[in-house]
N, CA and C atoms as an extended XYZ file, in Angstrom:
540
Properties=species:S:1:pos:R:3:atomname:S:1:resname:S:1:resid:I:1 pbc="F F F"
N        32.108       40.842       49.794 N   MET     1
C        33.197       39.956       50.207 CA  MET     1
C        34.518       40.716       50.099 C   MET     1
N        35.289       40.742       51.184 N   SER     2
C        36.542       41.495       51.185 CA  SER     2
C        37.683       40.617       50.680 C   SER     2
N        38.758       41.269       50.344 N   ARG     3
C        39.938       40.568       49.841 CA  ARG     3
C        40.811       40.139       51.017 C   ARG     3
N        41.553       39.034       50.856 N   PRO     4
C        42.376       38.518       51.963 CA  PRO     4
C        43.408       39.524       52.484 C   PRO     4
N        43.934       40.364       51.592 N   ASP     5
C        44.958       41.334       52.015 CA  ASP     5
C        44.368       42.719       52.305 C   ASP     5
N        43.042       42.818       52.387 N   ARG     6
C        42.299       44.027       52.783 CA  ARG     6
C        42.389       45.176       51.782 C   ARG     6
N        42.778       44.877       50.540 N   ARG     7
C        42.781       45.922       49.507 CA  ARG     7
C        41.371       46.127       48.974 C   ARG     7
N        41.136       47.310       48.399 N   GLU     8
C        39.875       47.570       47.703 CA  GLU     8
C        39.869       46.775       46.406 C   GLU     8
N        38.711       46.600       45.777 N   HIS     9
C        38.609       45.806       44.550 CA  HIS     9
C        39.493       46.340       43.422 C   HIS     9
N        39.599       47.655       43.276 N   GLY    10
C        40.390       48.251       42.209 CA  GLY    10
C        41.801       48.622       42.601 C   GLY    10
N        42.211       48.285       43.806 N   GLN    11
C        43.525       48.672       44.311 CA  GLN    11
C        44.561       47.618       43.948 C   GLN    11
N        45.713       48.069       43.443 N   ILE    12
C        46.795       47.149       43.101 CA  ILE    12
C        47.811       47.097       44.243 C   ILE    12
N        48.647       46.068       44.214 N   ARG    13
C        49.694       45.945       45.222 CA  ARG    13
C        50.828       46.925       44.906 C   ARG    13
N        51.687       47.152       45.867 N   ALA    14
C        52.818       48.074       45.693 CA  ALA    14
C        53.735       47.562       44.577 C   ALA    14
N        54.151       48.473       43.693 N   LEU    15
C        55.035       48.139       42.578 CA  LEU    15
C        56.452       48.599       42.888 C   LEU    15
N        57.417       47.825       42.397 N   ASN    16
C        58.819       48.195       42.561 CA  ASN    16
C        59.594       47.686       41.363 C   ASN    16
N        60.514       48.486       40.852 N   CYS    17
C        61.379       48.015       39.768 CA  CYS    17
C        62.786       48.559       39.960 C   CYS    17
N        63.733       47.722       39.567 N   VAL    18
C        65.146       48.088       39.641 CA  VAL    18
C        65.775       47.664       38.323 C   VAL    18
N        66.465       48.589       37.650 N   LEU    19
C        67.131       48.281       36.391 CA  LEU    19
C        68.593       47.940       36.639 C   LEU    19
N        69.166       47.138       35.732 N   GLY    20
C        70.586       46.833       35.786 CA  GLY    20
C        71.005       45.914       36.914 C   GLY    20
N        70.137       45.013       37.347 N   GLN    21
C        70.450       44.091       38.442 CA  GLN    21
C        71.498       43.057       38.060 C   GLN    21
N        71.508       42.615       36.799 N   LEU    22
C        72.428       41.565       36.357 CA  LEU    22
C        73.613       42.186       35.630 C   LEU    22
N        74.816       41.675       35.907 N   SER    23
C        76.023       42.299       35.361 CA  SER    23
C        76.431       41.762       33.986 C   SER    23
N        76.072       40.553       33.623 N   ARG    24
C        76.546       39.978       32.364 CA  ARG    24
C        75.481       39.954       31.275 C   ARG    24
N        74.522       40.846       31.360 N   THR    25
C        73.481       40.951       30.348 CA  THR    25
C        73.606       42.299       29.655 C   THR    25
N        72.919       42.439       28.536 N   ASP    26
C        72.878       43.742       27.873 CA  ASP    26
C        71.876       44.667       28.552 C   ASP    26
N        70.902       44.085       29.215 N   GLY    27
C        69.909       44.851       29.958 CA  GLY    27
C        69.176       43.934       30.905 C   GLY    27
N        68.792       44.465       32.066 N   SER    28
C        68.058       43.643       33.019 CA  SER    28
C        67.155       44.509       33.869 C   SER    28
N        66.116       43.861       34.420 N   ALA    29
C        65.190       44.558       35.301 CA  ALA    29
C        64.580       43.558       36.259 C   ALA    29
N        64.388       44.014       37.489 N   GLN    30
C        63.628       43.242       38.458 CA  GLN    30
C        62.334       44.001       38.675 C   GLN    30
N        61.197       43.316       38.507 N   PHE    31
C        59.886       43.938       38.682 CA  PHE    31
C        59.120       43.177       39.744 C   PHE    31
N        58.563       43.917       40.703 N   SER    32
C        57.783       43.312       41.778 CA  SER    32
C        56.432       43.986       41.891 C   SER    32
N        55.426       43.167       42.104 N   SER    33
C        54.069       43.637       42.382 CA  SER    33
C        53.619       42.900       43.630 C   SER    33
N        53.731       43.562       44.773 N   GLY    34
C        53.459       42.880       46.030 CA  GLY    34
C        54.465       41.778       46.228 C   GLY    34
N        53.988       40.550       46.444 N   SER    35
C        54.879       39.405       46.651 CA  SER    35
C        55.352       38.773       45.352 C   SER    35
N        54.728       39.122       44.221 N   THR    36
C        55.153       38.587       42.929 CA  THR    36
C        56.395       39.335       42.470 C   THR    36
N        57.445       38.595       42.142 N   SER    37
C        58.705       39.221       41.747 CA  SER    37
C        59.354       38.425       40.624 C   SER    37
N        59.786       39.135       39.577 N   LEU    38
C        60.464       38.513       38.444 CA  LEU    38
C        61.741       39.261       38.131 C   LEU    38
N        62.699       38.519       37.604 N   LEU    39
C        63.957       39.080       37.140 CA  LEU    39
C        64.066       38.784       35.656 C   LEU    39
N        64.358       39.797       34.852 N   CYS    40
C        64.449       39.635       33.405 CA  CYS    40
C        65.823       40.074       32.923 C   CYS    40
N        66.438       39.230       32.112 N   GLY    41
C        67.711       39.556       31.489 CA  GLY    41
C        67.569       39.519       29.982 C   GLY    41
N        68.105       40.526       29.301 N   VAL    42
C        68.025       40.615       27.844 CA  VAL    42
C        69.437       40.556       27.274 C   VAL    42
N        69.598       39.702       26.280 N   TYR    43
C        70.860       39.576       25.553 CA  TYR    43
C        70.592       39.902       24.095 C   TYR    43
N        71.366       40.812       23.550 N   GLY    44
C        71.218       41.037       22.124 CA  GLY    44
C        71.195       42.496       21.737 C   GLY    44
N        71.140       42.677       20.439 N   PRO    45
C        71.143       41.651       19.395 CA  PRO    45
C        72.491       40.928       19.324 C   PRO    45
N        72.405       39.594       19.278 N   ILE    46
C        73.584       38.742       19.190 CA  ILE    46
C        73.465       37.850       17.959 C   ILE    46
N        74.535       37.163       17.635 N   GLU    47
C        74.531       36.281       16.468 CA  GLU    47
C        73.530       35.149       16.687 C   GLU    47
N        72.677       34.935       15.702 N   ALA    48
C        71.677       33.874       15.771 CA  ALA    48
C        72.235       32.583       15.205 C   ALA    48
N        71.751       31.468       15.773 N   ARG    49
C        72.101       30.176       15.190 CA  ARG    49
C        71.379       30.048       13.852 C   ARG    49
N        71.892       29.220       12.993 N   LEU    50
C        71.390       29.116       11.626 CA  LEU    50
C        69.887       28.847       11.566 C   LEU    50
N        69.369       27.962       12.408 N   PHE    51
C        67.943       27.634       12.350 CA  PHE    51
C        67.059       28.726       12.951 C   PHE    51
N        67.640       29.683       13.700 N   GLU    52
C        66.881       30.796       14.264 CA  GLU    52
C        66.943       32.037       13.385 C   GLU    52
N        67.859       32.063       12.452 N   GLU    53
C        68.125       33.244       11.647 CA  GLU    53
C        66.949       33.602       10.745 C   GLU    53
N        66.573       34.875       10.772 N   LYS    54
C        65.547       35.401        9.878 CA  LYS    54
C        66.214       36.473        9.021 C   LYS    54
N        66.026       36.376        7.726 N   ILE    55
C        66.744       37.239        6.791 CA  ILE    55
C        66.410       38.711        6.975 C   ILE    55
N        65.147       39.021        7.255 N   ASP    56
C        64.711       40.421        7.272 CA  ASP    56
C        64.563       41.035        8.665 C   ASP    56
N        64.748       40.247        9.729 N   ARG    57
C        64.553       40.804       11.074 CA  ARG    57
C        65.254       39.925       12.125 C   ARG    57
N        65.264       40.432       13.326 N   ALA    58
C        65.833       39.674       14.444 CA  ALA    58
C        64.833       38.629       14.932 C   ALA    58
N        65.350       37.524       15.395 N   HIS    59
C        64.518       36.497       16.018 CA  HIS    59
C        64.410       36.825       17.501 C   HIS    59
N        63.191       36.781       18.053 N   VAL    60
C        62.974       37.058       19.472 CA  VAL    60
C        62.716       35.728       20.180 C   VAL    60
N        63.567       35.407       21.138 N   ASP    61
C        63.454       34.160       21.891 CA  ASP    61
C        63.151       34.504       23.341 C   ASP    61
N        62.089       33.911       23.890 N   VAL    62
C        61.683       34.180       25.270 CA  VAL    62
C        61.713       32.874       26.052 C   VAL    62
N        62.305       32.916       27.242 N   ARG    63
C        62.324       31.756       28.130 CA  ARG    63
C        61.942       32.202       29.525 C   ARG    63
N        60.907       31.563       30.064 N   LEU    64
C        60.440       31.877       31.407 CA  LEU    64
C        60.663       30.658       32.294 C   LEU    64
N        61.326       30.860       33.410 N   ARG    65
C        61.603       29.786       34.350 CA  ARG    65
C        60.855       30.062       35.649 C   ARG    65
N        60.111       29.071       36.151 N   PRO    66
C        59.382       29.265       37.409 CA  PRO    66
C        60.324       29.302       38.607 C   PRO    66
N        59.785       29.695       39.758 N   ASP    67
C        60.607       29.770       40.962 CA  ASP    67
C        61.066       28.390       41.431 C   ASP    67
N        60.212       27.364       41.244 N   ILE    68
C        60.615       26.003       41.584 CA  ILE    68
C        60.117       25.043       40.517 C   ILE    68
N        60.864       23.984       40.280 N   GLY    69
C        60.428       22.948       39.352 CA  GLY    69
C        60.614       23.320       37.891 C   GLY    69
N        59.955       22.531       37.036 N   LEU    70
C        60.002       22.731       35.591 CA  LEU    70
C        58.850       23.611       35.141 C   LEU    70
N        58.989       24.263       33.977 N   PRO    71
C        57.901       25.104       33.478 CA  PRO    71
C        56.619       24.293       33.234 C   PRO    71
N        55.488       24.851       33.643 N   THR    72
C        54.188       24.224       33.441 CA  THR    72
C        53.538       24.807       32.191 C   THR    72
N        52.359       24.312       31.878 N   THR    73
C        51.604       24.856       30.747 CA  THR    73
C        51.299       26.335       30.960 C   THR    73
N        50.990       26.701       32.190 N   LYS    74
C        50.719       28.098       32.525 CA  LYS    74
C        51.954       28.970       32.278 C   LYS    74
N        53.130       28.449       32.625 N   ASP    75
C        54.379       29.179       32.393 CA  ASP    75
C        54.639       29.336       30.894 C   ASP    75
N        54.362       28.296       30.122 N   LYS    76
C        54.541       28.357       28.670 CA  LYS    76
C        53.581       29.362       28.052 C   LYS    76
N        52.363       29.459       28.626 N   TRP    77
C        51.402       30.446       28.132 CA  TRP    77
C        51.921       31.857       28.397 C   TRP    77
N        52.457       32.095       29.594 N   ALA    78
C        53.012       33.418       29.923 CA  ALA    78
C        54.194       33.740       29.016 C   ALA    78
N        55.024       32.738       28.739 N   GLU    79
C        56.149       32.892       27.811 CA  GLU    79
C        55.646       33.305       26.431 C   GLU    79
N        54.588       32.657       25.979 N   SER    80
C        53.988       32.973       24.681 CA  SER    80
C        53.401       34.382       24.676 C   SER    80
N        52.796       34.788       25.773 N   ALA    81
C        52.226       36.137       25.868 CA  ALA    81
C        53.312       37.194       25.731 C   ALA    81
N        54.442       36.970       26.391 N   VAL    82
C        55.570       37.915       26.304 CA  VAL    82
C        56.104       37.944       24.873 C   VAL    82
N        56.283       36.773       24.273 N   ARG    83
C        56.814       36.696       22.910 CA  ARG    83
C        55.900       37.433       21.927 C   ARG    83
N        54.601       37.144       21.970 N   LYS    84
C        53.648       37.771       21.036 CA  LYS    84
C        53.598       39.282       21.220 C   LYS    84
N        53.656       39.724       22.461 N   THR    85
C        53.607       41.160       22.735 CA  THR    85
C        54.828       41.882       22.181 C   THR    85
N        56.022       41.311       22.384 N   PHE    86
C        57.237       42.030       22.018 CA  PHE    86
C        57.743       41.747       20.615 C   PHE    86
N        57.326       40.662       19.976 N   GLU    87
C        57.679       40.456       18.565 CA  GLU    87
C        57.108       41.590       17.716 C   GLU    87
N        55.944       42.090       18.092 N   ARG    88
C        55.313       43.190       17.362 CA  ARG    88
C        55.857       44.553       17.780 C   ARG    88
N        56.451       44.619       18.954 N   ASN    89
C        56.861       45.908       19.498 CA  ASN    89
C        58.335       46.234       19.271 C   ASN    89
N        59.183       45.224       19.189 N   ILE    90
C        60.612       45.450       18.950 CA  ILE    90
C        60.819       45.801       17.479 C   ILE    90
N        61.629       46.805       17.213 N   LEU    91
C        61.949       47.179       15.824 CA  LEU    91
C        63.013       46.209       15.309 C   LEU    91
N        62.584       44.974       15.113 N   SER    92
C        63.515       43.899       14.776 CA  SER    92
C        64.088       44.020       13.368 C   SER    92
N        63.444       44.787       12.504 N   HIS    93
C        63.975       44.953       11.140 CA  HIS    93
C        65.290       45.733       11.127 C   HIS    93
N        65.612       46.396       12.220 N   LEU    94
C        66.877       47.127       12.310 CA  LEU    94
C        68.062       46.198       12.584 C   LEU    94
N        67.766       44.945       12.947 N   HIS    95
C        68.817       43.980       13.285 CA  HIS    95
C        68.555       42.645       12.597 C   HIS    95
N        68.627       42.604       11.267 N   PRO    96
C        68.359       41.326       10.577 CA  PRO    96
C        69.414       40.272       10.908 C   PRO    96
N        68.984       39.017       10.854 N   ARG    97
C        69.857       37.856       11.074 CA  ARG    97
C        70.522       37.832       12.452 C   ARG    97
N        69.838       38.381       13.452 N   THR    98
C        70.360       38.365       14.815 CA  THR    98
C        69.314       37.759       15.752 C   THR    98
N        69.697       37.634       17.004 N   LEU    99
C        68.829       37.070       18.028 CA  LEU    99
C        68.733       38.044       19.192 C   LEU    99
N        67.516       38.243       19.678 N   ILE   100
C        67.292       38.983       20.914 CA  ILE   100
C        66.706       37.974       21.889 C   ILE   100
N        67.462       37.653       22.927 N   GLN   101
C        67.044       36.629       23.877 CA  GLN   101
C        66.567       37.283       25.167 C   GLN   101
N        65.367       36.886       25.584 N   ILE   102
C        64.749       37.412       26.799 CA  ILE   102
C        64.602       36.249       27.777 C   ILE   102
N        65.278       36.331       28.913 N   ASN   103
C        65.213       35.288       29.947 CA  ASN   103
C        64.515       35.845       31.173 C   ASN   103
N        63.440       35.190       31.574 N   LEU   104
C        62.672       35.602       32.739 CA  LEU   104
C        62.777       34.536       33.819 C   LEU   104
N        63.032       34.958       35.034 N   GLN   105
C        63.089       34.049       36.175 CA  GLN   105
C        62.098       34.531       37.225 C   GLN   105
N        61.130       33.689       37.557 N   VAL   106
C        60.184       34.020       38.618 CA  VAL   106
C        60.896       33.815       39.944 C   VAL   106
N        61.012       34.874       40.720 N   LYS   107
C        61.629       34.758       42.041 CA  LYS   107
C        60.586       34.349       43.067 C   LYS   107
N        59.388       34.918       42.933 N   GLU   108
C        58.265       34.540       43.780 CA  GLU   108
C        56.986       34.834       43.010 C   GLU   108
N        56.104       33.856       42.927 N   GLY   109
C        54.869       34.003       42.169 CA  GLY   109
C        53.655       33.993       43.068 C   GLY   109
N        53.045       35.161       43.264 N   ASP   110
C        51.836       35.274       44.079 CA  ASP   110
C        50.736       35.947       43.268 C   ASP   110
N        50.481       35.423       42.061 N   GLY   111
C        49.436       35.974       41.206 CA  GLY   111
C        49.953       37.061       40.290 C   GLY   111
N        49.387       37.128       39.082 N   GLY   112
C        49.754       38.166       38.120 CA  GLY   112
C        51.141       38.017       37.540 C   GLY   112
N        51.649       36.781       37.457 N   VAL   113
C        53.005       36.545       36.953 CA  VAL   113
C        53.115       36.964       35.493 C   VAL   113
N        52.093       36.691       34.681 N   ASP   114
C        52.151       37.041       33.260 CA  ASP   114
C        52.230       38.554       33.060 C   ASP   114
N        51.468       39.326       33.809 N   ALA   115
C        51.534       40.792       33.702 CA  ALA   115
C        52.894       41.298       34.186 C   ALA   115
N        53.386       40.734       35.280 N   ALA   116
C        54.701       41.138       35.795 CA  ALA   116
C        55.804       40.790       34.805 C   ALA   116
N        55.653       39.665       34.091 N   ALA   117
C        56.649       39.268       33.085 CA  ALA   117
C        56.688       40.273       31.938 C   ALA   117
N        55.534       40.734       31.491 N   ILE   118
C        55.485       41.734       30.416 CA  ILE   118
C        56.114       43.040       30.897 C   ILE   118
N        55.798       43.462       32.115 N   ASN   119
C        56.361       44.708       32.648 CA  ASN   119
C        57.874       44.608       32.841 C   ASN   119
N        58.354       43.484       33.356 N   ALA   120
C        59.797       43.301       33.552 CA  ALA   120
C        60.525       43.291       32.210 C   ALA   120
N        59.925       42.639       31.207 N   THR   121
C        60.545       42.587       29.879 CA  THR   121
C        60.623       43.970       29.255 C   THR   121
N        59.570       44.729       29.374 N   SER   122
C        59.552       46.087       28.818 CA  SER   122
C        60.680       46.932       29.416 C   SER   122
N        60.856       46.846       30.720 N   LEU   123
C        61.910       47.616       31.388 CA  LEU   123
C        63.300       47.118       31.021 C   LEU   123
N        63.477       45.800       30.922 N   ALA   124
C        64.791       45.237       30.581 CA  ALA   124
C        65.181       45.583       29.145 C   ALA   124
N        64.209       45.592       28.227 N   LEU   125
C        64.509       45.971       26.839 CA  LEU   125
C        64.950       47.428       26.748 C   LEU   125
N        64.324       48.289       27.525 N   VAL   126
C        64.746       49.696       27.570 CA  VAL   126
C        66.150       49.792       28.152 C   VAL   126
N        66.428       49.047       29.215 N   ASP   127
C        67.757       49.056       29.829 CA  ASP   127
C        68.821       48.564       28.848 C   ASP   127
N        68.449       47.603       27.980 N   ALA   128
C        69.392       47.062       26.986 CA  ALA   128
C        69.558       47.985       25.780 C   ALA   128
N        68.710       48.977       25.646 N   GLY   129
C        68.801       49.876       24.495 CA  GLY   129
C        68.228       49.273       23.222 C   GLY   129
N        67.370       48.270       23.338 N   ILE   130
C        66.719       47.666       22.166 CA  ILE   130
C        65.661       48.645       21.673 C   ILE   130
N        65.674       49.000       20.387 N   PRO   131
C        64.690       49.961       19.884 CA  PRO   131
C        63.280       49.365       19.862 C   PRO   131
N        62.345       50.107       20.454 N   LEU   132
C        60.950       49.686       20.542 CA  LEU   132
C        60.045       50.686       19.843 C   LEU   132
N        58.909       50.200       19.346 N   LYS   133
C        57.910       51.100       18.768 CA  LYS   133
C        57.298       51.960       19.859 C   LYS   133
N        57.053       51.348       21.013 N   THR   134
C        56.407       52.035       22.119 CA  THR   134
C        56.653       51.265       23.412 C   THR   134
N        56.418       51.893       24.532 N   MET   135
C        56.499       51.213       25.832 CA  MET   135
C        55.215       50.428       26.062 C   MET   135
N        55.342       49.289       26.693 N   VAL   136
C        54.193       48.438       26.993 CA  VAL   136
C        54.124       48.229       28.500 C   VAL   136
N        52.907       48.290       29.043 N   ALA   137
C        52.665       47.985       30.449 CA  ALA   137
C        51.474       47.041       30.526 C   ALA   137
N        51.484       46.152       31.499 N   ALA   138
C        50.422       45.148       31.607 CA  ALA   138
C        49.781       45.178       32.988 C   ALA   138
N        48.538       44.711       33.026 N   ALA   139
C        47.788       44.603       34.273 CA  ALA   139
C        46.953       43.336       34.226 C   ALA   139
N        46.638       42.815       35.390 N   CYS   140
C        45.856       41.585       35.502 CA  CYS   140
C        44.623       41.867       36.353 C   CYS   140
N        43.509       41.235       36.003 N   CYS   141
C        42.306       41.318       36.823 CA  CYS   141
C        41.627       39.954       36.838 C   CYS   141
N        40.770       39.755       37.818 N   ALA   142
C        40.075       38.480       37.961 CA  ALA   142
C        38.598       38.743       38.213 C   ALA   142
N        37.765       37.852       37.713 N   VAL   143
C        36.327       37.902       37.969 CA  VAL   143
C        36.036       36.839       39.023 C   VAL   143
N        35.560       37.287       40.186 N   ARG   144
C        35.272       36.359       41.279 CA  ARG   144
C        33.918       35.683       41.075 C   ARG   144
N        33.653       34.682       41.885 N   ALA   145
C        32.407       33.918       41.788 CA  ALA   145
C        31.168       34.786       42.032 C   ALA   145
N        31.322       35.863       42.834 N   ASP   146
C        30.188       36.756       43.096 CA  ASP   146
C        30.015       37.822       42.009 C   ASP   146
N        30.836       37.765       40.945 N   GLY   147
C        30.729       38.705       39.827 CA  GLY   147
C        31.569       39.950       39.962 C   GLY   147
N        32.203       40.135       41.095 N   GLU   148
C        33.067       41.296       41.304 CA  GLU   148
C        34.359       41.142       40.508 C   GLU   148
N        34.834       42.252       39.979 N   ILE   149
C        36.116       42.270       39.273 CA  ILE   149
C        37.151       42.870       40.213 C   ILE   149
N        38.252       42.152       40.406 N   VAL   150
C        39.313       42.641       41.276 CA  VAL   150
C        40.585       42.837       40.464 C   VAL   150
N        41.264       43.931       40.748 N   ALA   151
C        42.526       44.237       40.061 CA  ALA   151
C        43.679       43.577       40.789 C   ALA   151
N        44.665       43.132       40.030 N   ASP   152
C        45.904       42.567       40.563 CA  ASP   152
C        45.638       41.468       41.590 C   ASP   152
N        45.029       40.351       41.164 N   PRO   153
C        44.696       39.296       42.122 CA  PRO   153
C        45.931       38.564       42.647 C   PRO   153
N        45.840       38.129       43.902 N   THR   154
C        46.879       37.275       44.466 CA  THR   154
C        46.660       35.858       43.939 C   THR   154
N        47.586       34.967       44.228 N   GLU   155
C        47.457       33.578       43.781 CA  GLU   155
C        46.194       32.939       44.344 C   GLU   155
N        45.889       33.223       45.596 N   GLU   156
C        44.689       32.677       46.233 CA  GLU   156
C        43.424       33.186       45.534 C   GLU   156
N        43.376       34.477       45.230 N   GLU   157
C        42.213       35.037       44.538 CA  GLU   157
C        42.096       34.482       43.129 C   GLU   157
N        43.225       34.291       42.450 N   ALA   158
C        43.213       33.745       41.089 CA  ALA   158
C        42.725       32.303       41.084 C   ALA   158
N        43.112       31.544       42.080 N   ARG   159
C        42.698       30.145       42.180 CA  ARG   159
C        41.179       30.026       42.346 C   ARG   159
N        40.562       30.963       43.076 N   ASP   160
C        39.125       30.924       43.345 CA  ASP   160
C        38.295       31.687       42.314 C   ASP   160
N        38.936       32.345       41.354 N   ALA   161
C        38.230       33.196       40.385 CA  ALA   161
C        37.580       32.376       39.282 C   ALA   161
N        36.510       32.946       38.704 N   LEU   162
C        35.876       32.334       37.540 CA  LEU   162
C        36.761       32.479       36.314 C   LEU   162
N        37.385       33.648       36.160 N   SER   163
C        38.287       33.880       35.034 CA  SER   163
C        39.333       34.924       35.418 C   SER   163
N        40.466       34.838       34.727 N   ILE   164
C        41.572       35.768       34.952 CA  ILE   164
C        41.926       36.388       33.604 C   ILE   164
N        42.176       37.689       33.580 N   HIS   165
C        42.457       38.392       32.332 CA  HIS   165
C        43.697       39.255       32.486 C   HIS   165
N        44.578       39.185       31.500 N   THR   166
C        45.766       40.019       31.473 CA  THR   166
C        45.672       40.934       30.256 C   THR   166
N        45.895       42.206       30.474 N   PHE   167
C        45.848       43.203       29.404 CA  PHE   167
C        47.188       43.908       29.328 C   PHE   167
N        47.693       44.093       28.116 N   ALA   168
C        48.917       44.868       27.896 CA  ALA   168
C        48.548       46.081       27.056 C   ALA   168
N        48.974       47.239       27.487 N   PHE   169
C        48.670       48.488       26.802 CA  PHE   169
C        49.964       49.180       26.399 C   PHE   169
N        49.916       49.883       25.276 N   SER   170
C        51.068       50.680       24.866 CA  SER   170
C        50.693       52.146       24.941 C   SER   170
N        51.703       52.977       24.973 N   SER   171
C        51.457       54.418       25.072 CA  SER   171
C        50.920       54.995       23.773 C   SER   171
N        51.005       54.259       22.681 N   THR   172
C        50.553       54.787       21.396 CA  THR   172
C        49.475       53.942       20.738 C   THR   172
N        48.841       53.015       21.482 N   SER   173
C        47.828       52.174       20.852 CA  SER   173
C        46.597       53.025       20.519 C   SER   173
N        46.071       52.877       19.292 N   PRO   174
C        44.929       53.681       18.887 CA  PRO   174
C        43.691       53.335       19.711 C   PRO   174
N        42.955       54.361       20.096 N   ASP   175
C        41.716       54.213       20.856 CA  ASP   175
C        41.914       53.455       22.159 C   ASP   175
N        43.127       53.472       22.703 N   ASP   176
C        43.443       52.796       23.971 CA  ASP   176
C        43.096       51.311       23.948 C   ASP   176
N        43.195       50.666       22.793 N   ASN   177
C        42.966       49.226       22.692 CA  ASN   177
C        44.176       48.476       23.227 C   ASN   177
N        43.961       47.373       23.925 N   PRO   178
C        45.112       46.613       24.431 CA  PRO   178
C        45.924       45.994       23.297 C   PRO   178
N        47.232       45.878       23.505 N   VAL   179
C        48.096       45.227       22.507 CA  VAL   179
C        48.165       43.733       22.757 C   VAL   179
N        47.722       43.314       23.938 N   TYR   180
C        47.595       41.887       24.221 CA  TYR   180
C        46.458       41.706       25.192 C   TYR   180
């Protein structure tokens, strides 16, 4: 069974990234994978509100906004994936009692939004000069009904898939184990 966009099973869509797209942020990046496109803005380290303040490290706040409407459960899951990945990766102990805010805006979502969100965040944090343990990159794959595994599924392929998996890898992870 062939893919709707005529790609091979292991072939990913064209990638594009641009740093510094937003002028009033400390760092920003636009990341695109085919038709999927996200814009990420990073603010910080900035003063944290009292209830967000952590004595020994910076608080990492992630907000993901869909292209239309209100955030869904799927969007909240992607937000959580970004938060969990980067809370462990940001050297937050260097900035105690501060806030690092990550704002993601989906410009167009055609599958693999969670992987694109991780990639956009990684680039925006580098653009902002936030100290990281390592660079993180993510990829998405789907298992189709016929058992084939396809890389970088479109929204249509993801909708028809038995399962969808997102993996985040770092350049220094031991034994090439995923960090998410």
